[in-house]
mmCIF file of N, CA and C and ligand atoms in Angstrom:
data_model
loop_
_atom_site.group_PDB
_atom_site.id
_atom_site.type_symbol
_atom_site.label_atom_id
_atom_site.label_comp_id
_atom_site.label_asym_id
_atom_site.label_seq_id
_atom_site.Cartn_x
_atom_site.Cartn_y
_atom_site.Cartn_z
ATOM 1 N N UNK G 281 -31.673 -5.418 30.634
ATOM 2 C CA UNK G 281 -32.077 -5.978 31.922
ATOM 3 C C UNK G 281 -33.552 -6.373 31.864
ATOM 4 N N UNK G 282 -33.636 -7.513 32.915
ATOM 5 C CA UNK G 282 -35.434 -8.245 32.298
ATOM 6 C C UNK G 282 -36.471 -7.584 33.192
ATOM 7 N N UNK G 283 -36.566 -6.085 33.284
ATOM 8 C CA UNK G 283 -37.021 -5.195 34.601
ATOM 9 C C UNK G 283 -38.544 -4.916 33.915
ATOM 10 N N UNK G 284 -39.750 -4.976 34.078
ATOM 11 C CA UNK G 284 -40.944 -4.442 33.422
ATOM 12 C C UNK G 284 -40.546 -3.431 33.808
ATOM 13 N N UNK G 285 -40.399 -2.709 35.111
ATOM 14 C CA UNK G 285 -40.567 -1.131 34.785
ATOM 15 C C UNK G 285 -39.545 -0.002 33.878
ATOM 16 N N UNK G 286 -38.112 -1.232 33.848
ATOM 17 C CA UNK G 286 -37.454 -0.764 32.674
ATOM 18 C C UNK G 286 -38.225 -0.645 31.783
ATOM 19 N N UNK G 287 -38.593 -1.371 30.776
ATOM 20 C CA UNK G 287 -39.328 -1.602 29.715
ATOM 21 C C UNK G 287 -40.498 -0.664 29.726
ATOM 22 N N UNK G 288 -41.290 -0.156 30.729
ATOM 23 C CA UNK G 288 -42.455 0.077 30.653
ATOM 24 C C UNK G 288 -41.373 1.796 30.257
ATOM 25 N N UNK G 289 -40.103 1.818 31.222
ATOM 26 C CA UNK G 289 -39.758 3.669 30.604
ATOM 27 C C UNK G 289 -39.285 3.380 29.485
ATOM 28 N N UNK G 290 -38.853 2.515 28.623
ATOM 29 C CA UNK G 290 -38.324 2.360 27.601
ATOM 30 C C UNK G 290 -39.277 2.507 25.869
ATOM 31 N N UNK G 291 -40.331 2.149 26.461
ATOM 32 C CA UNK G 291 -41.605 2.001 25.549
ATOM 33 C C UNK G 291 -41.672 0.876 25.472
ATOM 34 N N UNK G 292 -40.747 -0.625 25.722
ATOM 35 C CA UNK G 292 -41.363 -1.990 24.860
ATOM 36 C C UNK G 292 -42.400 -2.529 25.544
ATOM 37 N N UNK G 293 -42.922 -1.501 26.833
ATOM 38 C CA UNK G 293 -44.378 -2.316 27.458
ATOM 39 C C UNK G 293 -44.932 -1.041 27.587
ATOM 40 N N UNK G 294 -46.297 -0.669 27.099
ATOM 41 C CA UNK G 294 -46.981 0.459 27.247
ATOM 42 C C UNK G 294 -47.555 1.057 28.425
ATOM 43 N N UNK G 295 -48.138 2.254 28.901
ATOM 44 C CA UNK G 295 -48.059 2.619 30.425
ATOM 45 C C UNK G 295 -49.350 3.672 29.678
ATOM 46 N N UNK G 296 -50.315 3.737 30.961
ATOM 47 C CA UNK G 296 -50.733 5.394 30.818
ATOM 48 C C UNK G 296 -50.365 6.494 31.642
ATOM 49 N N UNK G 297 -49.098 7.494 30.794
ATOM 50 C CA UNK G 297 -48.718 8.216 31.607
ATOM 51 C C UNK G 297 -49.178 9.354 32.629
ATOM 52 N N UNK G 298 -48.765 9.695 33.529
ATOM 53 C CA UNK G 298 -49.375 11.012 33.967
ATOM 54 C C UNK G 298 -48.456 11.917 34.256
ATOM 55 N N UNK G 299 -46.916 11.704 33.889
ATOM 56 C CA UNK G 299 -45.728 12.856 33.956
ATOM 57 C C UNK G 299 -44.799 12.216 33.582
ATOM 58 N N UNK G 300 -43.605 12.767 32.951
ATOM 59 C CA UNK G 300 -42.702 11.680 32.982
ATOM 60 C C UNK G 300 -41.669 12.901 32.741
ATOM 61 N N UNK G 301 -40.691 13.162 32.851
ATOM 62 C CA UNK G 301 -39.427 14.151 32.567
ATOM 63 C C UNK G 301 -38.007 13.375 32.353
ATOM 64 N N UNK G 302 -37.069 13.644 32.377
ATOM 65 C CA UNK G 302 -35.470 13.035 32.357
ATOM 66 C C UNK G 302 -35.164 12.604 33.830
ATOM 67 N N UNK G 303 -35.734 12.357 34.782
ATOM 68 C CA UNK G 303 -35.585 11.671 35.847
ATOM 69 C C UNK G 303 -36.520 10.819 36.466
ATOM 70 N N UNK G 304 -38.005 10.702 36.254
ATOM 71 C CA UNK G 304 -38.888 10.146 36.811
ATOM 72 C C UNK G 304 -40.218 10.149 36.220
ATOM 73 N N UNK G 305 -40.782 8.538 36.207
ATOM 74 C CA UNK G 305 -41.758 8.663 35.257
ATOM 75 C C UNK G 305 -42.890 8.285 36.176
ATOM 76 N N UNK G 306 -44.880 8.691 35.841
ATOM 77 C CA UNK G 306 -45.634 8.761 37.007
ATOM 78 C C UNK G 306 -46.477 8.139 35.729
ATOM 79 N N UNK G 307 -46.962 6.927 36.215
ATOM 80 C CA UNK G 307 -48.277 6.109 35.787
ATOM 81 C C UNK G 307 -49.255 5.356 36.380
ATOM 82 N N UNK G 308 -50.178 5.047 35.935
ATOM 83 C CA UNK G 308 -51.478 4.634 36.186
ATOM 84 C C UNK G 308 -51.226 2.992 36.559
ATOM 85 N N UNK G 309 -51.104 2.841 37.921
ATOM 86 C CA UNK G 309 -51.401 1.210 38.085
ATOM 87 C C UNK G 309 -52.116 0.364 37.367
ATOM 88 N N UNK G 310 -51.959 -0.749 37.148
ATOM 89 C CA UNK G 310 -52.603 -1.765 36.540
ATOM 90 C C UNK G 310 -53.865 -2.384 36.757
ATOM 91 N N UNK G 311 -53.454 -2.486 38.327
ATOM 92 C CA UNK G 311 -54.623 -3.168 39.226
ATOM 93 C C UNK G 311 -54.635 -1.997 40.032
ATOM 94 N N UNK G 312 -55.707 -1.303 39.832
ATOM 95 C CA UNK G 312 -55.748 -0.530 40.632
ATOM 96 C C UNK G 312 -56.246 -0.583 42.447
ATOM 97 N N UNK G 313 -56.109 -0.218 43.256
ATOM 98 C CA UNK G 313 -56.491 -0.855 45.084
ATOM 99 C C UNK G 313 -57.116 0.481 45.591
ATOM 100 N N UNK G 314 -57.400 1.746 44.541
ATOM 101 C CA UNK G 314 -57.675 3.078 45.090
ATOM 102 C C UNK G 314 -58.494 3.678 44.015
ATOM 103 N N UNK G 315 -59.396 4.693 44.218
ATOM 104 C CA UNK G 315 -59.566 5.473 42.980
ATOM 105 C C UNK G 315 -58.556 6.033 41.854
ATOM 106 N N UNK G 316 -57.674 6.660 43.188
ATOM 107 C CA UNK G 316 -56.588 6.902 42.051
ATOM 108 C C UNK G 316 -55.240 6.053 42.744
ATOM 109 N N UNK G 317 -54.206 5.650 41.794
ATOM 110 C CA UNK G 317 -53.384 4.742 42.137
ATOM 111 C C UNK G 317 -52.475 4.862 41.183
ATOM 112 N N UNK G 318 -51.354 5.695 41.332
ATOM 113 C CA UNK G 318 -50.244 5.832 40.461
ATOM 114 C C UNK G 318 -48.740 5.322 41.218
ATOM 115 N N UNK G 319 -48.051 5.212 39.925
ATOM 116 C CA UNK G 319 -46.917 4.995 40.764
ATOM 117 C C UNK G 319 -45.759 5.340 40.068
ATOM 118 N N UNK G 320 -44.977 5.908 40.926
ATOM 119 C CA UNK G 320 -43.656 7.107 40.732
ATOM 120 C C UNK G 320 -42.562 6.434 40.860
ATOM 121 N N UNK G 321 -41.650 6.623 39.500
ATOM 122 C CA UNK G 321 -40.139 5.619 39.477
ATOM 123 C C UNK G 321 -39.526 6.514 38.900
ATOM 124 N N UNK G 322 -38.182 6.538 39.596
ATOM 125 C CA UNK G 322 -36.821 6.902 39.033
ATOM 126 C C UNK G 322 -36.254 5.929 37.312
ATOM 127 N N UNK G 323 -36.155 7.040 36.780
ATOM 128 C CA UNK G 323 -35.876 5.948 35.184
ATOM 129 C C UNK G 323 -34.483 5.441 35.573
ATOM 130 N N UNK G 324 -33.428 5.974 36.507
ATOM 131 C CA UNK G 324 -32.427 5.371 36.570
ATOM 132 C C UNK G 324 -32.904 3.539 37.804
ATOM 133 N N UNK G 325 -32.497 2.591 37.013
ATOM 134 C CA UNK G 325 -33.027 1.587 37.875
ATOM 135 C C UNK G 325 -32.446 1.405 39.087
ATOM 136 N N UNK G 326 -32.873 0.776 40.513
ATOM 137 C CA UNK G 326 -32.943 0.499 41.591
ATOM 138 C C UNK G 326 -33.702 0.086 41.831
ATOM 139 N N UNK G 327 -33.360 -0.944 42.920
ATOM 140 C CA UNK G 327 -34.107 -2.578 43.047
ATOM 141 C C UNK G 327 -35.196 -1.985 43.492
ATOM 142 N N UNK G 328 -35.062 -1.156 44.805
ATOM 143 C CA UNK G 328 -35.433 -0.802 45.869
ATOM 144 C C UNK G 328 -35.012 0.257 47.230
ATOM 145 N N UNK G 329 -35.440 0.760 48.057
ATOM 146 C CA UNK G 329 -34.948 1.541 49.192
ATOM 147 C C UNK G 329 -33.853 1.026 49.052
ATOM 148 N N UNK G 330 -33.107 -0.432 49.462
ATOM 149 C CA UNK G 330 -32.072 -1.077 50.220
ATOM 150 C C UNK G 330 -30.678 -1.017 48.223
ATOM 151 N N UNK G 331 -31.567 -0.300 47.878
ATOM 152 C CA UNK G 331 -30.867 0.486 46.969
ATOM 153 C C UNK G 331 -29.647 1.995 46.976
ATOM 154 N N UNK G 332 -30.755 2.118 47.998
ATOM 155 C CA UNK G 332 -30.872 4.229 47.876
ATOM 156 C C UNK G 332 -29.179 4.174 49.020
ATOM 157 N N UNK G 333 -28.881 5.199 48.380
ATOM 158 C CA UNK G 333 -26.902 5.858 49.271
ATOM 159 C C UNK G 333 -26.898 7.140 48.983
ATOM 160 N N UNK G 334 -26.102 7.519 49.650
ATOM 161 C CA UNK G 334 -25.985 8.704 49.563
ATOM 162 C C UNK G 334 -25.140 9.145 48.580
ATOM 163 N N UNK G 335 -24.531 8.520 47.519
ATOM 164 C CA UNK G 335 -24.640 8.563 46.034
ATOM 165 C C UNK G 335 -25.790 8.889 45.085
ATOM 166 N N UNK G 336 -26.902 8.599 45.308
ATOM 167 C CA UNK G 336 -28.233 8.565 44.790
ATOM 168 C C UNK G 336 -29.442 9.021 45.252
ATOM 169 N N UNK G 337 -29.216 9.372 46.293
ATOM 170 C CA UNK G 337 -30.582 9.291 47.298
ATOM 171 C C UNK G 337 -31.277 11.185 46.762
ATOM 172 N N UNK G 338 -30.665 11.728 46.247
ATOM 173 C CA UNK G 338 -31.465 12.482 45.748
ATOM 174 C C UNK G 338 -32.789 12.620 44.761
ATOM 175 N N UNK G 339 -32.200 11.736 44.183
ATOM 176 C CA UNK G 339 -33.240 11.329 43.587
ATOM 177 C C UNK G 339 -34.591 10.699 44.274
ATOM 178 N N UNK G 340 -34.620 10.368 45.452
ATOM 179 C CA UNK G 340 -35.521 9.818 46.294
ATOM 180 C C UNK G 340 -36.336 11.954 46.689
ATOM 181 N N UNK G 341 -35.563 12.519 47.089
ATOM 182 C CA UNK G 341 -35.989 14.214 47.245
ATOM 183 C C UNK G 341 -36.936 14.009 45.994
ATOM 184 N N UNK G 342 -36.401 14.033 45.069
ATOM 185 C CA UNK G 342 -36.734 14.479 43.629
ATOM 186 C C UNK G 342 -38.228 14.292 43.480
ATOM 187 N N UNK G 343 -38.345 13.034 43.632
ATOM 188 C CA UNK G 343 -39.655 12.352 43.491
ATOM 189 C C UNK G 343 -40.690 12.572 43.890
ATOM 190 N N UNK G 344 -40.099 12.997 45.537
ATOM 191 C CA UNK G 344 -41.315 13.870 46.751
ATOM 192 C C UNK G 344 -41.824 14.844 46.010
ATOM 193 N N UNK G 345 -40.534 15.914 45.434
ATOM 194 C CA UNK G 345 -40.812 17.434 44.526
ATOM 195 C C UNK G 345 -41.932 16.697 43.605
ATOM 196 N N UNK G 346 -41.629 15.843 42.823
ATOM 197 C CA UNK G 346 -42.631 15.809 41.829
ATOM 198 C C UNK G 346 -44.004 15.445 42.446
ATOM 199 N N UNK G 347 -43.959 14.464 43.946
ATOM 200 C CA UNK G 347 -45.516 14.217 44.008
ATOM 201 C C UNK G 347 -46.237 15.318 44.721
ATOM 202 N N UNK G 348 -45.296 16.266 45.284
ATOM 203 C CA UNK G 348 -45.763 17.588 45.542
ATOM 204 C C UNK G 348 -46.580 18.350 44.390
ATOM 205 N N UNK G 349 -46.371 18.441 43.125
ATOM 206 C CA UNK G 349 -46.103 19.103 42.376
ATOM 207 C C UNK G 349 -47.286 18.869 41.473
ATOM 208 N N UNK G 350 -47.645 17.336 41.720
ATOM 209 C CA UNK G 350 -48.702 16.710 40.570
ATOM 210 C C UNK G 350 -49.852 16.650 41.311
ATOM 211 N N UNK G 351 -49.310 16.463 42.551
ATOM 212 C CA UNK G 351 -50.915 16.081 43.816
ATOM 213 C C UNK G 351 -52.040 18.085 43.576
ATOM 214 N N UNK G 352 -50.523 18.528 43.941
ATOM 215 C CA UNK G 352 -51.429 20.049 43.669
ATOM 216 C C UNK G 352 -52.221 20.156 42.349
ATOM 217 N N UNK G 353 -51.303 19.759 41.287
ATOM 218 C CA UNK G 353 -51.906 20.423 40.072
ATOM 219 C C UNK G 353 -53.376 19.320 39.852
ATOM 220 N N UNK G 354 -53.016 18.289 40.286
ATOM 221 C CA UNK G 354 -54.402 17.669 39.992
ATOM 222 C C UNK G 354 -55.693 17.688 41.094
ATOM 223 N N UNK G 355 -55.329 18.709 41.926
ATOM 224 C CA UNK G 355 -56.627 18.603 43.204
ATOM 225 C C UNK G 355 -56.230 17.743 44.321
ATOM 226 N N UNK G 356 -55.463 16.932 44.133
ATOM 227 C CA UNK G 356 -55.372 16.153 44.811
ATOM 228 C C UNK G 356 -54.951 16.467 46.726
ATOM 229 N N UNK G 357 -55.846 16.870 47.611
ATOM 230 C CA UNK G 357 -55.303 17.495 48.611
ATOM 231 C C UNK G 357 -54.859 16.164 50.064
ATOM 232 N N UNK G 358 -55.547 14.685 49.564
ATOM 233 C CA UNK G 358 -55.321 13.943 50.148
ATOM 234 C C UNK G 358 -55.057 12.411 50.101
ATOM 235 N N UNK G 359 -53.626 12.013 50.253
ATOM 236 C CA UNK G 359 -52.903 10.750 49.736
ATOM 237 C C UNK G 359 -51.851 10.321 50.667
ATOM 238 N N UNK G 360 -52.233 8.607 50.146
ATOM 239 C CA UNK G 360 -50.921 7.949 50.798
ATOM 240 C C UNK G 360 -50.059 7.568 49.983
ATOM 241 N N UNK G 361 -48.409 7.552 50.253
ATOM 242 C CA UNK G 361 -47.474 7.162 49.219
ATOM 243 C C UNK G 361 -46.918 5.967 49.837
ATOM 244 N N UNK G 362 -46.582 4.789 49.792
ATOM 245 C CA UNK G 362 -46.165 3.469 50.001
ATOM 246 C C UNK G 362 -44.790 2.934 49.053
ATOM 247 N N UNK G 363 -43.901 2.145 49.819
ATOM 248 C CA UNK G 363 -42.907 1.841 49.043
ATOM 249 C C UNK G 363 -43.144 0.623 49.322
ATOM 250 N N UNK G 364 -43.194 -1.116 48.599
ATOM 251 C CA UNK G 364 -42.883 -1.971 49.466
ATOM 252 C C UNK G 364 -41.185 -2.419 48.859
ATOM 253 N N UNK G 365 -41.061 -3.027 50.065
ATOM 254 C CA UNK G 365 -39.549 -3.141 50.431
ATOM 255 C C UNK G 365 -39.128 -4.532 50.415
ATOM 256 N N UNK G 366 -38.849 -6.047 49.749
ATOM 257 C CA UNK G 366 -39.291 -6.871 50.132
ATOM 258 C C UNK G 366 -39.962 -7.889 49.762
ATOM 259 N N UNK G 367 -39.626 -9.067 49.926
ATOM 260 C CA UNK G 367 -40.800 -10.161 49.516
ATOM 261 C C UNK G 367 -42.224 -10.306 50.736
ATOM 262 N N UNK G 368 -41.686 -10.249 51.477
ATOM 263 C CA UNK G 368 -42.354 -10.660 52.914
ATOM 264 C C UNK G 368 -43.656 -9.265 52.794
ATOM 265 N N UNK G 369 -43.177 -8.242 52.198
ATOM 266 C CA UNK G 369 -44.377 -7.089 52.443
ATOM 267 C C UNK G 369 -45.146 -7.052 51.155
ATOM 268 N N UNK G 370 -44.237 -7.942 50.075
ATOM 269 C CA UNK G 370 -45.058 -7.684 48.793
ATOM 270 C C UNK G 370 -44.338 -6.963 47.739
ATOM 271 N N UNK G 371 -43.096 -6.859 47.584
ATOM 272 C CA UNK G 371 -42.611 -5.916 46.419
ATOM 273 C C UNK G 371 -42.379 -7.341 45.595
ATOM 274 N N UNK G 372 -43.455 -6.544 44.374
ATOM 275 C CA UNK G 372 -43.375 -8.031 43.091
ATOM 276 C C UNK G 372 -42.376 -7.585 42.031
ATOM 277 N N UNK G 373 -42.711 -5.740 41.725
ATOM 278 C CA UNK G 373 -41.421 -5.363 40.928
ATOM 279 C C UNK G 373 -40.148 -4.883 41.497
ATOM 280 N N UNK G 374 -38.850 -5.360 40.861
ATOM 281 C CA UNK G 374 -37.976 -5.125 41.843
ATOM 282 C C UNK G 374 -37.595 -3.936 41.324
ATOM 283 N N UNK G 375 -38.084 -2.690 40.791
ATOM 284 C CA UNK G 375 -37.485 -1.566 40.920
ATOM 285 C C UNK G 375 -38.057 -0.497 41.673
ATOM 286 N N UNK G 376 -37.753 0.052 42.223
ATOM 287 C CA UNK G 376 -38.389 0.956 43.305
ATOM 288 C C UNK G 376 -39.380 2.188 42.162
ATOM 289 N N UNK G 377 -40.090 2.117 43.349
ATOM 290 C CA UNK G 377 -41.626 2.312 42.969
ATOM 291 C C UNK G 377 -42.374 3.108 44.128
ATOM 292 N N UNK G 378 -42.919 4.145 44.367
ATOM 293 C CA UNK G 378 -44.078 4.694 45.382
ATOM 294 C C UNK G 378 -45.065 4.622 44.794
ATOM 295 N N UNK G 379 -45.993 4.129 45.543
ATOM 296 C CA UNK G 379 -47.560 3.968 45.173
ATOM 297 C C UNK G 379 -47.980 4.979 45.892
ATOM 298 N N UNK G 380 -49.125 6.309 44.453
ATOM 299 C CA UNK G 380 -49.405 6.787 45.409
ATOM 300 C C UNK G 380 -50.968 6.763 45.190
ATOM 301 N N UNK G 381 -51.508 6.725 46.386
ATOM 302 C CA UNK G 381 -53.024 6.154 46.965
ATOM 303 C C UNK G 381 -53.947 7.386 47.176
ATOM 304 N N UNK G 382 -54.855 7.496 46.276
ATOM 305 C CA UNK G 382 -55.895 8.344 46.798
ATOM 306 C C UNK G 382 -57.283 8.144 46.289
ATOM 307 N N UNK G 383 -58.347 9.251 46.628
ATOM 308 C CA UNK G 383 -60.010 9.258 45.808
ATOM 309 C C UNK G 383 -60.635 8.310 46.764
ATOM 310 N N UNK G 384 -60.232 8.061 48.302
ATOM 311 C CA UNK G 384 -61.041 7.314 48.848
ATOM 312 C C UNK G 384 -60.821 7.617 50.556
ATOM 313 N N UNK G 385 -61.459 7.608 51.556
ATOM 314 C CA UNK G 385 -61.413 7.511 52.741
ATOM 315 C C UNK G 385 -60.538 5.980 53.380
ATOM 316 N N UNK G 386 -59.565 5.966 53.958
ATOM 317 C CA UNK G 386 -58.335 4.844 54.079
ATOM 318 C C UNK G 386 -58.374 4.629 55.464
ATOM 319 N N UNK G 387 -58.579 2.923 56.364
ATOM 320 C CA UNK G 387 -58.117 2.664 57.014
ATOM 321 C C UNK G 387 -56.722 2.416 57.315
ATOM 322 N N UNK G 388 -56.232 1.862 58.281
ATOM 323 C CA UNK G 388 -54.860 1.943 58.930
ATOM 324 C C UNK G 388 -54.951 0.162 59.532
ATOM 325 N N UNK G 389 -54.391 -0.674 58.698
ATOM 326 C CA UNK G 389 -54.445 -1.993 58.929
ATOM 327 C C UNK G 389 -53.533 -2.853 58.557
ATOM 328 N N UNK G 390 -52.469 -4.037 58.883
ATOM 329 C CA UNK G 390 -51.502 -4.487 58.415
ATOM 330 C C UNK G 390 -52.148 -6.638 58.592
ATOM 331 N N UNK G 391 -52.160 -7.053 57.327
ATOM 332 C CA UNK G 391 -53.091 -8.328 57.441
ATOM 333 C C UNK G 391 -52.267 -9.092 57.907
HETATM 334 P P1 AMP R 602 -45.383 -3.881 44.299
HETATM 335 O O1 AMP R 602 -46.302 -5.038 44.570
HETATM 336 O O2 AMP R 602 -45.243 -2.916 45.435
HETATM 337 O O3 AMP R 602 -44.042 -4.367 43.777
HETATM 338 O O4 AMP R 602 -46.065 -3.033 43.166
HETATM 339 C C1 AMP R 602 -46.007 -3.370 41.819
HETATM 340 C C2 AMP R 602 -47.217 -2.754 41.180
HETATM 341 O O5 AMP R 602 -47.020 -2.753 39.776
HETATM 342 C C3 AMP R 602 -48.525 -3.499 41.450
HETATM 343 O O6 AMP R 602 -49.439 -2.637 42.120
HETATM 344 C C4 AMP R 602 -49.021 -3.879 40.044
HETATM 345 O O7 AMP R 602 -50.421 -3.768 39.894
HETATM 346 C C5 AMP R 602 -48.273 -2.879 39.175
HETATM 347 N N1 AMP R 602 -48.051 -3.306 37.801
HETATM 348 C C6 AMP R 602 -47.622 -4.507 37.370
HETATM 349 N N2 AMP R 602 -47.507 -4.513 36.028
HETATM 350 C C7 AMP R 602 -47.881 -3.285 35.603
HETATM 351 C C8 AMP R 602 -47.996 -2.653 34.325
HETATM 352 N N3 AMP R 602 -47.679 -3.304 33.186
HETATM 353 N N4 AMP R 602 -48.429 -1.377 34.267
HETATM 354 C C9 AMP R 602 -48.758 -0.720 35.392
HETATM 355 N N5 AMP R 602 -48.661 -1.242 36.633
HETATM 356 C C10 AMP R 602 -48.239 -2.509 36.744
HETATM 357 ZN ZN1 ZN R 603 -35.828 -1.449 36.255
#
């Protein structure tokens, strides 16, 4: 499938990791929009939310566990997590993805 974030869990596009296990892998944005700016994917692919059933949607739990899990171990006591959903809001990769946002003081603004 022609998915970068396939590829990026696969190895044929390189990533800098910051966790990765048999369900979900956590890396370092590209362009970063935050001090820190990672983003958390299920290795099993899905486009997106308008993905998620209740066949699967555990894996959506899963993910929370892990950003629970990494925010602690790295200090991290304050962050935003973002999904976009969408052309209209901005989702460029179509596999679901949380961005998670921190290392900075954050307004509340939609352009
Ligand atoms: P979205 O716009 O919500 O679909 O988010 C996609 C994100 O993927 C953007 O923030 C990009 O900067 C990021 N991105 C694109 N290519 C790469 C890459 N090769 N490695 C890491 N992040 C990437
Ligand atoms: Zn994919």
């Amino acid at each position: 499938m022609d998915c970068l974030f396939c590829k990026i869990i696969n190895g044929e596009i390189p990533s800098t990791k910051i966790y990765e296990d048999d369900k979900v892998l956590v890396f370092k944005d590209i362009n970063p929009i935050a001090p820190i700016h990672w983003l958390i994917i299920p290795k099993h692919h899905l486009t997106s939310v308008q993905d998620v059933t209740s066949e699967n949607s555990s894996i959506v739990a899963y993910i929370f566990e892990v950003v629970s899990k990494l925010t602690k171990d790295n200090g991290i006591e304050s962050y935003r997590i973002i999904t976009n959903c969408g052309d209209d809001v901005g989702q460029t990769v179509k596999h679901l993805h949380f961005h998670l946002l921190a290392g900075t003081k954050m307004g509340w603004s939609i352009e």
